[in-house]
Short mmCIF file of C-alpha atoms in Angstrom, two decimals:
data_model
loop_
_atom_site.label_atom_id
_atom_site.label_comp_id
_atom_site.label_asym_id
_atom_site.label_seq_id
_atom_site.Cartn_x
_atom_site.Cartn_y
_atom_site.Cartn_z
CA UNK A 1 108.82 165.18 101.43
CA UNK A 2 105.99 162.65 102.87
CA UNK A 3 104.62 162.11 100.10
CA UNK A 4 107.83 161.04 98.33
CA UNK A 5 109.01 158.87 100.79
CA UNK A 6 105.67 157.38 100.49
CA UNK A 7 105.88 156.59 96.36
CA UNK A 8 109.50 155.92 96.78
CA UNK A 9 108.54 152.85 99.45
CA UNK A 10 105.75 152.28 96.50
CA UNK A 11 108.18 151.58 93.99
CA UNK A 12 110.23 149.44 96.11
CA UNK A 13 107.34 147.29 96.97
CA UNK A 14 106.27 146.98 93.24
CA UNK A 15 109.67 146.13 92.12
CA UNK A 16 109.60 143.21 94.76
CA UNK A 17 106.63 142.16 93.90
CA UNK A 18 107.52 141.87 90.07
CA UNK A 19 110.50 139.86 91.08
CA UNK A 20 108.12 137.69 93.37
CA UNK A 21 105.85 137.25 89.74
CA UNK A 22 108.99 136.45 87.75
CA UNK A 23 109.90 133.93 90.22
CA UNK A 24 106.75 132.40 90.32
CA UNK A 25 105.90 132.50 87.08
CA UNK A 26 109.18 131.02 86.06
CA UNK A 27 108.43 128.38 88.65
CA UNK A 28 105.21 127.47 87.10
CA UNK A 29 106.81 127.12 83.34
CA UNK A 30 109.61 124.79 84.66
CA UNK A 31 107.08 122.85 86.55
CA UNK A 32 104.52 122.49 83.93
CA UNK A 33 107.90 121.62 81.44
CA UNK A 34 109.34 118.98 83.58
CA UNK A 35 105.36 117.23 84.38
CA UNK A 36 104.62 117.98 80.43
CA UNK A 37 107.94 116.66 79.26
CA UNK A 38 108.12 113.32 81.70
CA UNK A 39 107.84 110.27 79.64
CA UNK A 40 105.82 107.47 80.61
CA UNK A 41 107.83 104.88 82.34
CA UNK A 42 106.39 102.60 78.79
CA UNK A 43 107.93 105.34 76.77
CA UNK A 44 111.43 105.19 78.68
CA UNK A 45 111.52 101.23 78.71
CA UNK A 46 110.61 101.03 74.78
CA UNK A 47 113.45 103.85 74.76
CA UNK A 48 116.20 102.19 76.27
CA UNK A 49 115.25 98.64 75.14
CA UNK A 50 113.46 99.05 71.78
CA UNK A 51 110.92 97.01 70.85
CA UNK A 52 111.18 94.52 73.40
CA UNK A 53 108.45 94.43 75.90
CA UNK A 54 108.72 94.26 79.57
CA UNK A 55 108.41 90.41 81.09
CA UNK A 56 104.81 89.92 81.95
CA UNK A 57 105.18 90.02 85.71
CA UNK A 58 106.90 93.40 85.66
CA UNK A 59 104.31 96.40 87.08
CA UNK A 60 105.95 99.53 85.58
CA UNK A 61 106.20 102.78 87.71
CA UNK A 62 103.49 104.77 86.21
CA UNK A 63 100.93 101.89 85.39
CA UNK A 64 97.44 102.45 86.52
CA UNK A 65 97.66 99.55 88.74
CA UNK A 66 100.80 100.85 90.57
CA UNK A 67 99.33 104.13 90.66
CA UNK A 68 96.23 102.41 92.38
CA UNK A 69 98.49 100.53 94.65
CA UNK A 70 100.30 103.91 95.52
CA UNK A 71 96.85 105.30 96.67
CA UNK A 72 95.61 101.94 98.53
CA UNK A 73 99.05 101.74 100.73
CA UNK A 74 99.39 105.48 101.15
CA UNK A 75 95.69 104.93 103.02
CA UNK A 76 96.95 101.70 104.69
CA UNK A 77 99.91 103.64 106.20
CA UNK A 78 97.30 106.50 107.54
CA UNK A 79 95.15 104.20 109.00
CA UNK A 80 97.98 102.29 110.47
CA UNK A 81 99.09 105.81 111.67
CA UNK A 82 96.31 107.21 113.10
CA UNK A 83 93.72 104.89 114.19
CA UNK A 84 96.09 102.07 115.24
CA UNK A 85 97.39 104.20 117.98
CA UNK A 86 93.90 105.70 119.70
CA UNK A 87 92.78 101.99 119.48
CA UNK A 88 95.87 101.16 121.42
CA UNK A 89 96.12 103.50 123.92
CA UNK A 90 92.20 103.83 124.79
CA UNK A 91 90.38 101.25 123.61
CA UNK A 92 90.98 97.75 125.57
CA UNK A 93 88.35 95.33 124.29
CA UNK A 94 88.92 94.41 120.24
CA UNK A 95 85.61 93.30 118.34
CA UNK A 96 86.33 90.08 116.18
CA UNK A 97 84.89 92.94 113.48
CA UNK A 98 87.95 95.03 113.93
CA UNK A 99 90.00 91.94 114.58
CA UNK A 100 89.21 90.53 110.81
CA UNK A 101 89.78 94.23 109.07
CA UNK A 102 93.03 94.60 111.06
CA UNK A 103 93.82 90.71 109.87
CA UNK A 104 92.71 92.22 106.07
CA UNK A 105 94.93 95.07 106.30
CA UNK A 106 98.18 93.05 107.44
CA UNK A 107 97.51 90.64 104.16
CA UNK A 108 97.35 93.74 102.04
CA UNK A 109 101.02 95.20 103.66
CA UNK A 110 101.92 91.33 102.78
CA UNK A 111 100.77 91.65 98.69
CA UNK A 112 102.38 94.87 99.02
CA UNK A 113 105.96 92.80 99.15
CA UNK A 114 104.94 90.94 96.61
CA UNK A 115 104.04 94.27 94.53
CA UNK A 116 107.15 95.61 95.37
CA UNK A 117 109.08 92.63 94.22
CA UNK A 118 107.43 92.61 90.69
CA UNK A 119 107.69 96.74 90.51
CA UNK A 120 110.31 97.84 88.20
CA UNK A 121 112.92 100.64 89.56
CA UNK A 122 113.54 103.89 87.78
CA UNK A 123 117.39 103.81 87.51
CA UNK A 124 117.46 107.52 86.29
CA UNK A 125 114.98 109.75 84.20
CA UNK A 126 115.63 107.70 81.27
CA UNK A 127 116.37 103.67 82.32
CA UNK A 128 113.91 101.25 83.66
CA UNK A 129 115.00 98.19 85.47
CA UNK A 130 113.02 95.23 84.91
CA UNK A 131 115.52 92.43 85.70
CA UNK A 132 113.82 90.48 88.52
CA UNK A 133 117.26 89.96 90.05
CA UNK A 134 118.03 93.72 90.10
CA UNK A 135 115.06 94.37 91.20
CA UNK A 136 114.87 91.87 94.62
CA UNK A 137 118.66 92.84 95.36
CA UNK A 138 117.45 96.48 95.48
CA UNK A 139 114.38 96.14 97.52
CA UNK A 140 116.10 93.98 100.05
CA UNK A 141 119.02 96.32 100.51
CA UNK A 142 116.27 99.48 100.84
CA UNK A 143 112.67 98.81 102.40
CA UNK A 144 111.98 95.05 102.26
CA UNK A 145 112.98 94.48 106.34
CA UNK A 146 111.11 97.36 107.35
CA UNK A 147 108.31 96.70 105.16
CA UNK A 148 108.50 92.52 106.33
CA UNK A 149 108.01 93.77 110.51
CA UNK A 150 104.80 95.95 109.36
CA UNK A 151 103.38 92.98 107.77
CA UNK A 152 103.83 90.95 111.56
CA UNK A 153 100.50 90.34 112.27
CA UNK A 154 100.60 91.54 115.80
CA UNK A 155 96.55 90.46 116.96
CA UNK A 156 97.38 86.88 115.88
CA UNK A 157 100.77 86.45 118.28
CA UNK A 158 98.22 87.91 120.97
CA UNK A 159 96.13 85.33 120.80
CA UNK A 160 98.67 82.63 120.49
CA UNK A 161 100.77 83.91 123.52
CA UNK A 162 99.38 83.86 127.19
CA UNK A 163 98.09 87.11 129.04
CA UNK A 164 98.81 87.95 132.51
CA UNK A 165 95.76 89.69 134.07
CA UNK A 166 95.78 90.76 137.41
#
């Protein structure tokens, strides 16, 4: 009777393990479809539009330099994350070293508005928006306030404003 109870909790086990490889497996094909089956954000504009080409100053969604630009503000925003706050909280005295990166970093959050402005905006899976108007209207109703106080340089309204020290 053991030992039956013992290949009948077997069985169960494989069966749910099965399902668990159906499910996964079925996971992977949709996933690999969906990345394998993704057009190009070239691909979808030439679709919708034809042979017209984008306006010169329009950076497409998957372009190598917005990809790039992705990466570069994705490592701005975890530096700004991170180290930003230790500095703050337990370091007092600010090098003119760190004072000129810091300076860097808040032009590069102040391109990145420009980038954004001249980014195209994926309507749907298939439409590209490259209409600068369209484009500005939609940034300014989503992320262009929040992204316009990150770019405050904050070190250089420091040194304009006085310090009380006691």
């Amino acid at each position: 009777k053991r030992v039956q109870e013992l290949w009948a909790l077997c069985i169960r086990k494989a069966k749910i393990g099965a399902k668990i490889n159906d499910r996964v497996a079925f996971l992977k094909k949709r996933l690999y479809t969906y990345g394998a089956s993704k057009n190009t954000s070239y691909e979808r504009f030439l679709k919708v539009h034809g042979n017209k080409k984008p306006p010169f100053w329009c950076i497409l969604p998957n372009s190598r330099f917005k990809i790039f630009w992705n990466i570069v503000i994705i490592i701005l925003l975890m530096y700004t994350a991170i180290v930003v706050p230790y500095r703050t909280a337990f370091i007092d005295v600010t090098t003119t070293d760190w004072f000129y990166f810091e300076l860097f970093l808040d032009m590069l959050f102040i391109f990145d508005l420009f980038v954004n402005f001249l980014s195209a905006r994926e309507i749907n899976q298939e439409e590209i928006d490259v209409r600068f108007k369209s484009i500005a209207i939609g940034y300014m109703k989503g992320w262009f306030f929040l992204d316009i106080v990150a770019c405050i340089p904050f070190q250089l309204i420091e040194l304009v404003l006085p310090t009380n020290q006691s």
